[in-house]
mmCIF file of C-alpha atoms in Angstrom:
data_model
loop_
_atom_site.group_PDB
_atom_site.id
_atom_site.type_symbol
_atom_site.label_atom_id
_atom_site.label_comp_id
_atom_site.label_asym_id
_atom_site.label_seq_id
_atom_site.Cartn_x
_atom_site.Cartn_y
_atom_site.Cartn_z
ATOM 1 C CA UNK I 50 -0.861 -20.820 61.679
ATOM 2 C CA UNK I 51 1.196 -23.435 63.866
ATOM 3 C CA UNK I 52 4.717 -22.680 64.978
ATOM 4 C CA UNK I 53 6.512 -23.942 61.787
ATOM 5 C CA UNK I 54 4.685 -21.336 59.759
ATOM 6 C CA UNK I 55 4.665 -18.526 62.226
ATOM 7 C CA UNK I 56 8.886 -19.497 62.334
ATOM 8 C CA UNK I 57 8.972 -19.026 58.489
ATOM 9 C CA UNK I 58 7.299 -16.291 58.096
ATOM 10 C CA UNK I 59 8.914 -14.503 60.944
ATOM 11 C CA UNK I 60 12.594 -14.972 59.280
ATOM 12 C CA UNK I 61 10.694 -14.181 56.023
ATOM 13 C CA UNK I 62 9.927 -10.516 56.901
ATOM 14 C CA UNK I 63 13.342 -10.189 59.303
ATOM 15 C CA UNK I 64 15.467 -10.978 55.980
ATOM 16 C CA UNK I 65 13.676 -8.326 54.020
ATOM 17 C CA UNK I 66 13.816 -5.878 56.657
ATOM 18 C CA UNK I 67 17.634 -6.366 56.697
ATOM 19 C CA UNK I 68 18.171 -6.793 53.386
ATOM 20 C CA UNK I 69 15.784 -4.067 52.343
ATOM 21 C CA UNK I 70 12.851 -5.321 50.321
ATOM 22 C CA UNK I 71 13.011 -3.628 46.693
ATOM 23 C CA UNK I 72 9.636 -1.694 45.489
ATOM 24 C CA UNK I 73 7.725 -3.253 43.304
ATOM 25 C CA UNK I 74 8.687 -1.743 39.975
ATOM 26 C CA UNK I 75 5.260 -1.165 37.798
ATOM 27 C CA UNK I 76 5.802 -2.213 34.353
ATOM 28 C CA UNK I 77 5.612 1.470 32.501
ATOM 29 C CA UNK I 78 7.767 4.515 34.218
ATOM 30 C CA UNK I 79 8.122 7.563 33.654
ATOM 31 C CA UNK I 80 11.935 8.371 32.268
ATOM 32 C CA UNK I 81 13.398 11.972 31.814
ATOM 33 C CA UNK I 82 13.857 12.381 28.505
ATOM 34 C CA UNK I 83 15.796 14.639 26.336
ATOM 35 C CA UNK I 84 16.882 16.137 22.632
ATOM 36 C CA UNK I 85 20.177 14.243 21.726
ATOM 37 C CA UNK I 86 20.239 14.199 17.989
ATOM 38 C CA UNK I 87 17.570 14.678 15.703
ATOM 39 C CA UNK I 88 17.811 12.959 11.827
ATOM 40 C CA UNK I 89 15.899 13.899 8.953
ATOM 41 C CA UNK I 90 15.198 10.710 6.778
ATOM 42 C CA UNK I 91 12.488 12.201 4.427
ATOM 43 C CA UNK I 92 10.262 15.538 3.607
ATOM 44 C CA UNK I 93 7.828 13.871 6.063
ATOM 45 C CA UNK I 94 9.668 11.404 8.662
ATOM 46 C CA UNK I 95 12.267 12.892 11.075
ATOM 47 C CA UNK I 96 14.245 10.082 13.630
ATOM 48 C CA UNK I 97 15.121 11.501 17.696
ATOM 49 C CA UNK I 98 17.009 9.922 19.436
ATOM 50 C CA UNK I 99 16.586 10.850 22.736
ATOM 51 C CA UNK I 100 18.845 10.299 25.877
ATOM 52 C CA UNK I 101 18.957 9.776 29.366
ATOM 53 C CA UNK I 102 20.458 8.702 32.798
ATOM 54 C CA UNK I 103 17.338 6.119 33.353
ATOM 55 C CA UNK I 104 17.499 5.103 29.558
ATOM 56 C CA UNK I 105 19.439 1.685 30.527
ATOM 57 C CA UNK I 106 16.137 0.770 32.806
ATOM 58 C CA UNK I 107 13.999 0.604 29.362
ATOM 59 C CA UNK I 108 13.458 -2.034 27.688
ATOM 60 C CA UNK I 109 11.316 -3.019 24.974
ATOM 61 C CA UNK I 110 9.655 -6.469 23.967
ATOM 62 C CA UNK I 111 8.221 -5.940 20.160
ATOM 63 C CA UNK I 112 8.970 -3.958 17.214
ATOM 64 C CA UNK I 113 5.719 -2.062 17.542
ATOM 65 C CA UNK I 114 5.698 -1.378 21.410
ATOM 66 C CA UNK I 115 4.101 2.247 22.594
ATOM 67 C CA UNK I 116 5.459 4.098 25.026
ATOM 68 C CA UNK I 117 3.669 7.687 25.570
ATOM 69 C CA UNK I 118 5.475 11.068 24.883
ATOM 70 C CA UNK I 119 4.993 14.031 27.401
ATOM 71 C CA UNK I 120 5.155 17.461 25.528
ATOM 72 C CA UNK I 121 5.143 20.914 26.944
ATOM 73 C CA UNK I 122 1.877 21.854 28.488
ATOM 74 C CA UNK I 123 -0.657 25.007 27.130
ATOM 75 C CA UNK I 124 0.708 27.631 28.964
ATOM 76 C CA UNK I 125 4.542 27.062 27.709
ATOM 77 C CA UNK I 126 5.850 25.248 30.970
ATOM 78 C CA UNK I 127 8.518 21.898 30.093
ATOM 79 C CA UNK I 128 6.664 18.196 30.926
ATOM 80 C CA UNK I 129 7.744 17.382 34.748
ATOM 81 C CA UNK I 130 5.788 15.047 35.740
ATOM 82 C CA UNK I 131 5.940 13.148 39.090
ATOM 83 C CA UNK I 132 8.244 10.550 39.317
ATOM 84 C CA UNK I 133 6.231 8.575 42.439
ATOM 85 C CA UNK I 134 5.939 4.868 39.840
ATOM 86 C CA UNK I 135 2.495 6.126 39.263
ATOM 87 C CA UNK I 136 2.284 8.814 35.959
ATOM 88 C CA UNK I 137 -1.533 8.740 35.601
ATOM 89 C CA UNK I 138 -2.050 10.225 38.536
ATOM 90 C CA UNK I 139 0.761 12.803 38.181
ATOM 91 C CA UNK I 140 -0.462 13.637 35.568
ATOM 92 C CA UNK I 141 -4.324 14.401 37.043
ATOM 93 C CA UNK I 142 -3.482 16.130 39.978
ATOM 94 C CA UNK I 143 -2.099 19.487 37.759
ATOM 95 C CA UNK I 144 -4.318 21.567 37.062
ATOM 96 C CA UNK I 145 -5.958 21.957 33.546
ATOM 97 C CA UNK I 146 -3.372 24.776 31.965
ATOM 98 C CA UNK I 147 -0.513 22.538 33.314
ATOM 99 C CA UNK I 148 -1.403 19.052 32.387
ATOM 100 C CA UNK I 149 1.257 18.347 29.163
ATOM 101 C CA UNK I 150 0.341 16.898 26.443
ATOM 102 C CA UNK I 151 0.476 13.056 25.706
ATOM 103 C CA UNK I 152 0.728 11.243 22.201
ATOM 104 C CA UNK I 153 1.982 7.589 21.182
ATOM 105 C CA UNK I 154 4.697 6.146 19.934
ATOM 106 C CA UNK I 155 6.501 3.657 18.894
ATOM 107 C CA UNK I 156 10.297 3.091 20.015
ATOM 108 C CA UNK I 157 11.950 2.457 16.852
ATOM 109 C CA UNK I 158 15.682 1.399 18.723
ATOM 110 C CA UNK I 159 16.543 1.316 22.231
ATOM 111 C CA UNK I 160 20.702 0.995 23.105
ATOM 112 C CA UNK I 161 19.451 0.949 26.649
ATOM 113 C CA UNK I 162 23.712 -0.103 27.108
ATOM 114 C CA UNK I 163 24.420 3.656 25.409
ATOM 115 C CA UNK I 164 21.294 5.639 27.250
ATOM 116 C CA UNK I 165 19.534 5.531 23.662
ATOM 117 C CA UNK I 166 16.429 5.741 22.622
ATOM 118 C CA UNK I 167 14.716 6.685 18.939
ATOM 119 C CA UNK I 168 11.736 7.484 18.491
ATOM 120 C CA UNK I 169 10.239 8.827 14.390
ATOM 121 C CA UNK I 170 7.624 11.707 14.582
ATOM 122 C CA UNK I 171 5.188 12.579 11.236
ATOM 123 C CA UNK I 172 5.285 16.376 10.517
ATOM 124 C CA UNK I 173 2.909 17.944 9.707
ATOM 125 C CA UNK I 174 3.160 21.719 10.238
ATOM 126 C CA UNK I 175 2.171 23.099 13.603
ATOM 127 C CA UNK I 176 -1.246 21.444 13.653
ATOM 128 C CA UNK I 177 -0.821 19.989 17.088
ATOM 129 C CA UNK I 178 1.475 19.876 20.640
ATOM 130 C CA UNK I 179 3.959 17.287 19.342
ATOM 131 C CA UNK I 180 3.823 17.871 15.786
ATOM 132 C CA UNK I 181 4.337 21.613 16.865
ATOM 133 C CA UNK I 182 7.001 20.286 19.507
ATOM 134 C CA UNK I 183 9.176 18.172 16.655
ATOM 135 C CA UNK I 184 8.695 20.785 13.873
ATOM 136 C CA UNK I 185 11.387 22.978 16.439
ATOM 137 C CA UNK I 186 12.716 21.392 18.494
ATOM 138 C CA UNK I 187 16.279 21.347 18.483
ATOM 139 C CA UNK I 188 19.566 18.715 20.991
ATOM 140 C CA UNK I 189 18.443 19.982 24.684
ATOM 141 C CA UNK I 190 15.078 20.492 24.720
ATOM 142 C CA UNK I 191 13.742 18.507 27.089
ATOM 143 C CA UNK I 192 10.514 15.474 27.562
ATOM 144 C CA UNK I 193 8.653 12.952 29.568
ATOM 145 C CA UNK I 194 8.522 9.124 28.367
ATOM 146 C CA UNK I 195 6.350 6.747 30.118
ATOM 147 C CA UNK I 196 7.826 3.009 28.723
ATOM 148 C CA UNK I 197 8.712 -0.047 29.698
ATOM 149 C CA UNK I 198 11.109 -0.475 32.622
ATOM 150 C CA UNK I 199 13.691 -3.784 32.626
ATOM 151 C CA UNK I 200 12.655 -4.408 36.403
ATOM 152 C CA UNK I 201 9.239 -5.056 36.471
ATOM 153 C CA UNK I 202 7.782 -7.541 37.692
ATOM 154 C CA UNK I 203 4.812 -7.641 34.916
ATOM 155 C CA UNK I 204 4.793 -7.694 31.765
ATOM 156 C CA UNK I 205 3.988 -4.203 30.485
ATOM 157 C CA UNK I 206 2.708 -5.812 27.203
ATOM 158 C CA UNK I 207 2.533 -2.283 24.932
ATOM 159 C CA UNK I 208 3.209 -4.325 21.251
ATOM 160 C CA UNK I 209 0.664 -6.222 19.503
ATOM 161 C CA UNK I 210 2.903 -8.054 17.312
ATOM 162 C CA UNK I 211 2.821 -11.689 18.055
ATOM 163 C CA UNK I 212 2.438 -14.078 14.760
ATOM 164 C CA UNK I 213 1.281 -17.615 15.767
ATOM 165 C CA UNK I 214 4.145 -20.308 16.039
ATOM 166 C CA UNK I 215 4.749 -21.737 12.590
ATOM 167 C CA UNK I 216 3.788 -18.651 10.360
ATOM 168 C CA UNK I 217 3.979 -19.075 7.066
ATOM 169 C CA UNK I 218 2.544 -15.916 5.360
ATOM 170 C CA UNK I 219 2.222 -12.068 6.373
ATOM 171 C CA UNK I 220 0.493 -9.259 5.340
ATOM 172 C CA UNK I 221 1.521 -5.974 6.835
ATOM 173 C CA UNK I 222 -0.160 -2.877 5.504
ATOM 174 C CA UNK I 223 -0.508 0.384 7.328
ATOM 175 C CA UNK I 224 0.074 4.440 6.705
ATOM 176 C CA UNK I 225 2.967 6.873 7.756
ATOM 177 C CA UNK I 226 2.219 6.713 11.415
ATOM 178 C CA UNK I 227 3.055 2.762 11.220
ATOM 179 C CA UNK I 228 5.838 3.131 9.873
ATOM 180 C CA UNK I 229 8.176 2.734 12.430
ATOM 181 C CA UNK I 230 6.385 0.012 13.590
ATOM 182 C CA UNK I 231 6.888 -1.869 10.142
ATOM 183 C CA UNK I 232 10.246 -1.079 9.744
ATOM 184 C CA UNK I 233 10.927 -2.657 13.120
ATOM 185 C CA UNK I 234 8.812 -5.968 12.098
ATOM 186 C CA UNK I 235 10.758 -6.334 9.030
ATOM 187 C CA UNK I 236 14.266 -6.422 10.509
ATOM 188 C CA UNK I 237 12.781 -9.110 13.141
ATOM 189 C CA UNK I 238 11.818 -10.859 9.859
ATOM 190 C CA UNK I 239 14.929 -10.320 8.374
ATOM 191 C CA UNK I 240 16.537 -12.417 11.212
ATOM 192 C CA UNK I 241 15.213 -15.244 10.576
ATOM 193 C CA UNK I 242 16.434 -17.900 8.838
ATOM 194 C CA UNK I 243 13.630 -20.205 7.676
ATOM 195 C CA UNK I 244 10.996 -17.188 7.797
ATOM 196 C CA UNK I 245 7.408 -16.512 6.823
ATOM 197 C CA UNK I 246 6.690 -14.879 2.402
ATOM 198 C CA UNK I 247 6.167 -11.257 3.658
ATOM 199 C CA UNK I 248 3.868 -8.772 1.366
ATOM 200 C CA UNK I 249 4.370 -5.159 3.035
ATOM 201 C CA UNK I 250 2.307 -2.315 2.205
ATOM 202 C CA UNK I 251 3.200 0.907 3.826
ATOM 203 C CA UNK I 252 1.247 4.800 2.210
ATOM 204 C CA UNK I 253 2.766 8.437 2.674
ATOM 205 C CA UNK I 254 2.704 11.244 1.694
ATOM 206 C CA UNK I 255 4.931 11.824 -0.804
ATOM 207 C CA UNK I 256 7.406 9.499 -3.229
ATOM 208 C CA UNK I 257 10.481 11.279 -1.429
ATOM 209 C CA UNK I 258 9.341 9.464 1.513
ATOM 210 C CA UNK I 259 10.069 5.594 0.652
ATOM 211 C CA UNK I 260 12.702 4.890 2.249
ATOM 212 C CA UNK I 261 14.904 1.602 2.323
ATOM 213 C CA UNK I 262 14.074 -0.868 4.629
ATOM 214 C CA UNK I 263 16.096 -3.627 6.112
ATOM 215 C CA UNK I 264 14.548 -7.035 4.479
ATOM 216 C CA UNK I 265 14.293 -10.513 4.585
ATOM 217 C CA UNK I 266 14.858 -11.736 0.687
ATOM 218 C CA UNK I 267 11.818 -12.107 -1.316
ATOM 219 C CA UNK I 268 10.063 -9.496 0.945
ATOM 220 C CA UNK I 269 7.246 -7.771 -1.741
ATOM 221 C CA UNK I 270 7.513 -3.983 -0.490
ATOM 222 C CA UNK I 271 5.509 -1.684 -2.061
ATOM 223 C CA UNK I 272 5.264 1.817 -1.112
ATOM 224 C CA UNK I 273 2.282 3.292 -1.998
ATOM 225 C CA UNK I 274 2.902 7.803 -2.115
ATOM 226 C CA UNK I 275 -0.689 9.768 -2.418
ATOM 227 C CA UNK I 276 0.990 12.018 -4.444
ATOM 228 C CA UNK I 277 2.158 9.271 -6.842
ATOM 229 C CA UNK I 278 -1.139 7.172 -7.297
ATOM 230 C CA UNK I 279 -3.520 10.290 -6.703
ATOM 231 C CA UNK I 280 -5.050 8.857 -3.633
ATOM 232 C CA UNK I 281 -7.007 10.588 -0.531
ATOM 233 C CA UNK I 282 -5.773 8.765 2.822
ATOM 234 C CA UNK I 283 -6.060 5.223 3.432
ATOM 235 C CA UNK I 284 -7.352 4.441 -0.162
ATOM 236 C CA UNK I 285 -3.792 3.017 -0.617
ATOM 237 C CA UNK I 286 -3.772 1.029 1.565
ATOM 238 C CA UNK I 287 -7.228 -0.495 1.218
ATOM 239 C CA UNK I 288 -6.048 -0.697 -2.864
ATOM 240 C CA UNK I 289 -3.401 -2.762 -0.902
ATOM 241 C CA UNK I 290 -6.514 -5.142 0.646
ATOM 242 C CA UNK I 291 -8.415 -5.462 -2.929
ATOM 243 C CA UNK I 292 -6.386 -5.965 -5.083
ATOM 244 C CA UNK I 293 -2.823 -6.546 -4.260
ATOM 245 C CA UNK I 294 -2.128 -8.114 -1.199
ATOM 246 C CA UNK I 295 -2.223 -12.402 -1.324
ATOM 247 C CA UNK I 296 -5.338 -13.193 0.609
ATOM 248 C CA UNK I 297 -5.625 -16.902 1.528
ATOM 249 C CA UNK I 298 -8.681 -18.708 0.311
ATOM 250 C CA UNK I 299 -12.248 -18.726 2.491
ATOM 251 C CA UNK I 300 -11.400 -19.520 5.553
ATOM 252 C CA UNK I 301 -14.692 -20.018 6.529
ATOM 253 C CA UNK I 302 -17.597 -21.082 4.872
ATOM 254 C CA UNK I 303 -20.315 -19.027 7.132
ATOM 255 C CA UNK I 304 -19.032 -16.832 9.074
ATOM 256 C CA UNK I 305 -20.987 -13.747 10.980
ATOM 257 C CA UNK I 306 -20.606 -10.164 8.929
ATOM 258 C CA UNK I 307 -18.450 -7.832 11.471
ATOM 259 C CA UNK I 308 -20.160 -5.186 12.293
ATOM 260 C CA UNK I 309 -18.800 -1.550 11.525
ATOM 261 C CA UNK I 310 -16.669 0.280 15.128
ATOM 262 C CA UNK I 311 -18.039 3.844 15.879
ATOM 263 C CA UNK I 312 -15.583 5.953 15.752
ATOM 264 C CA UNK I 313 -16.760 7.858 17.617
ATOM 265 C CA UNK I 314 -16.881 6.595 20.585
ATOM 266 C CA UNK I 315 -14.122 3.623 20.376
ATOM 267 C CA UNK I 316 -10.761 3.100 19.261
ATOM 268 C CA UNK I 317 -11.242 0.797 16.625
ATOM 269 C CA UNK I 318 -8.299 -2.061 18.363
ATOM 270 C CA UNK I 319 -8.956 -5.485 17.548
ATOM 271 C CA UNK I 320 -5.831 -8.587 18.259
ATOM 272 C CA UNK I 321 -5.097 -12.230 16.191
ATOM 273 C CA UNK I 322 -5.833 -14.495 19.312
ATOM 274 C CA UNK I 323 -4.598 -17.336 17.237
ATOM 275 C CA UNK I 324 -2.041 -19.872 18.313
ATOM 276 C CA UNK I 325 -1.175 -21.304 15.087
ATOM 277 C CA UNK I 326 -1.852 -19.890 11.937
ATOM 278 C CA UNK I 327 -0.253 -20.083 8.208
ATOM 279 C CA UNK I 328 -1.815 -16.813 7.904
ATOM 280 C CA UNK I 329 -1.263 -13.631 9.825
ATOM 281 C CA UNK I 330 -1.790 -9.824 9.524
ATOM 282 C CA UNK I 331 -0.877 -6.886 10.974
ATOM 283 C CA UNK I 332 -2.650 -3.589 9.469
ATOM 284 C CA UNK I 333 -2.723 0.090 10.542
ATOM 285 C CA UNK I 334 -3.240 3.391 10.996
ATOM 286 C CA UNK I 335 -5.895 5.643 9.885
ATOM 287 C CA UNK I 336 -9.192 4.135 11.598
ATOM 288 C CA UNK I 337 -11.958 4.854 8.835
ATOM 289 C CA UNK I 338 -9.183 3.027 6.624
ATOM 290 C CA UNK I 339 -8.139 0.275 8.980
ATOM 291 C CA UNK I 340 -12.071 -0.210 9.872
ATOM 292 C CA UNK I 341 -12.705 -0.537 5.856
ATOM 293 C CA UNK I 342 -9.975 -3.092 5.390
ATOM 294 C CA UNK I 343 -11.280 -5.290 8.563
ATOM 295 C CA UNK I 344 -14.462 -5.178 6.995
ATOM 296 C CA UNK I 345 -13.294 -6.392 2.986
ATOM 297 C CA UNK I 346 -10.761 -9.182 4.917
ATOM 298 C CA UNK I 347 -13.360 -10.981 7.116
ATOM 299 C CA UNK I 348 -16.967 -9.877 5.525
ATOM 300 C CA UNK I 349 -16.040 -10.093 1.812
ATOM 301 C CA UNK I 350 -13.235 -12.465 1.916
ATOM 302 C CA UNK I 351 -14.282 -14.860 4.681
ATOM 303 C CA UNK I 352 -11.037 -14.557 6.978
ATOM 304 C CA UNK I 353 -10.486 -15.264 10.182
ATOM 305 C CA UNK I 354 -10.885 -12.663 13.009
ATOM 306 C CA UNK I 355 -8.137 -15.226 15.065
ATOM 307 C CA UNK I 356 -5.685 -14.470 12.106
ATOM 308 C CA UNK I 357 -5.621 -10.286 11.730
ATOM 309 C CA UNK I 358 -4.344 -7.802 13.716
ATOM 310 C CA UNK I 359 -6.200 -4.288 13.296
ATOM 311 C CA UNK I 360 -5.275 -0.924 15.008
ATOM 312 C CA UNK I 361 -6.571 2.298 14.146
ATOM 313 C CA UNK I 362 -3.675 4.521 15.358
ATOM 314 C CA UNK I 363 -5.088 7.671 14.564
ATOM 315 C CA UNK I 364 -8.892 9.291 13.319
ATOM 316 C CA UNK I 365 -8.800 11.963 11.218
ATOM 317 C CA UNK I 366 -9.256 15.436 12.434
ATOM 318 C CA UNK I 367 -9.396 13.944 16.116
ATOM 319 C CA UNK I 368 -5.756 13.838 18.480
ATOM 320 C CA UNK I 369 -5.990 10.808 20.124
ATOM 321 C CA UNK I 370 -3.582 10.278 23.164
#
């Protein structure tokens, strides 16, 4: 190191000491939150408005931005992970009976300047720690959330809505667990003056779960309530992909057949990888249903995998963090 470089390095080091160099902010940070209000949207869906002094430091980068919520531990204690920047290590450091259960959700809306963040829950009784908490939650109840921090030096990721440039046709398919993300995507598309042609299919438990959503003019929004169409979970989604969706003509004349994913060993999670295409599909919901749609779109209809985002948000009969 020559004298000039050494001098510059020394000055930079002294400047950091004098100004107090900021510690690196991790992309996802732990936030202490409490429930401010609960709003019943339908028999199966409830919106929870959370608040907290640090919510002003949250950010969301897409309408399907994922976050983690920690719920009361098996022994009944409230989540109280150490906010030391490494929530993974903080959770692992606790005894098993004190480790708070963790579930993944979507930020439905963030009003950082007001210190409020909205998360929508699917309610299905006391069948797990998240639904049990949501069934009985009241204003003032505390949780902890892992969410993107606005001062992070790296991109947090945690979202898949990244349509290619110049997209002209969008297909959205999901069940009730994907409803908050699809609603956010439709709102985002409605902000565009010259937006794409959109088809959205949302499978829900009951006809009374169908809600008014803000969409761009010309959007075809189709609700698929299982109690009306007499279907099992996922059948409405698959019917939409097979019979109702406007799919482009075969893109690949002789493409490789995709193999099924072993859902007992891994999560079905495939992201579109195309910078410019006319067609883009975003599909999320129960894993087996998404895999059946994947097989239909690629193997039977010959669509390019690069145009498809396919996500198994959950698996019937198994809890996923």
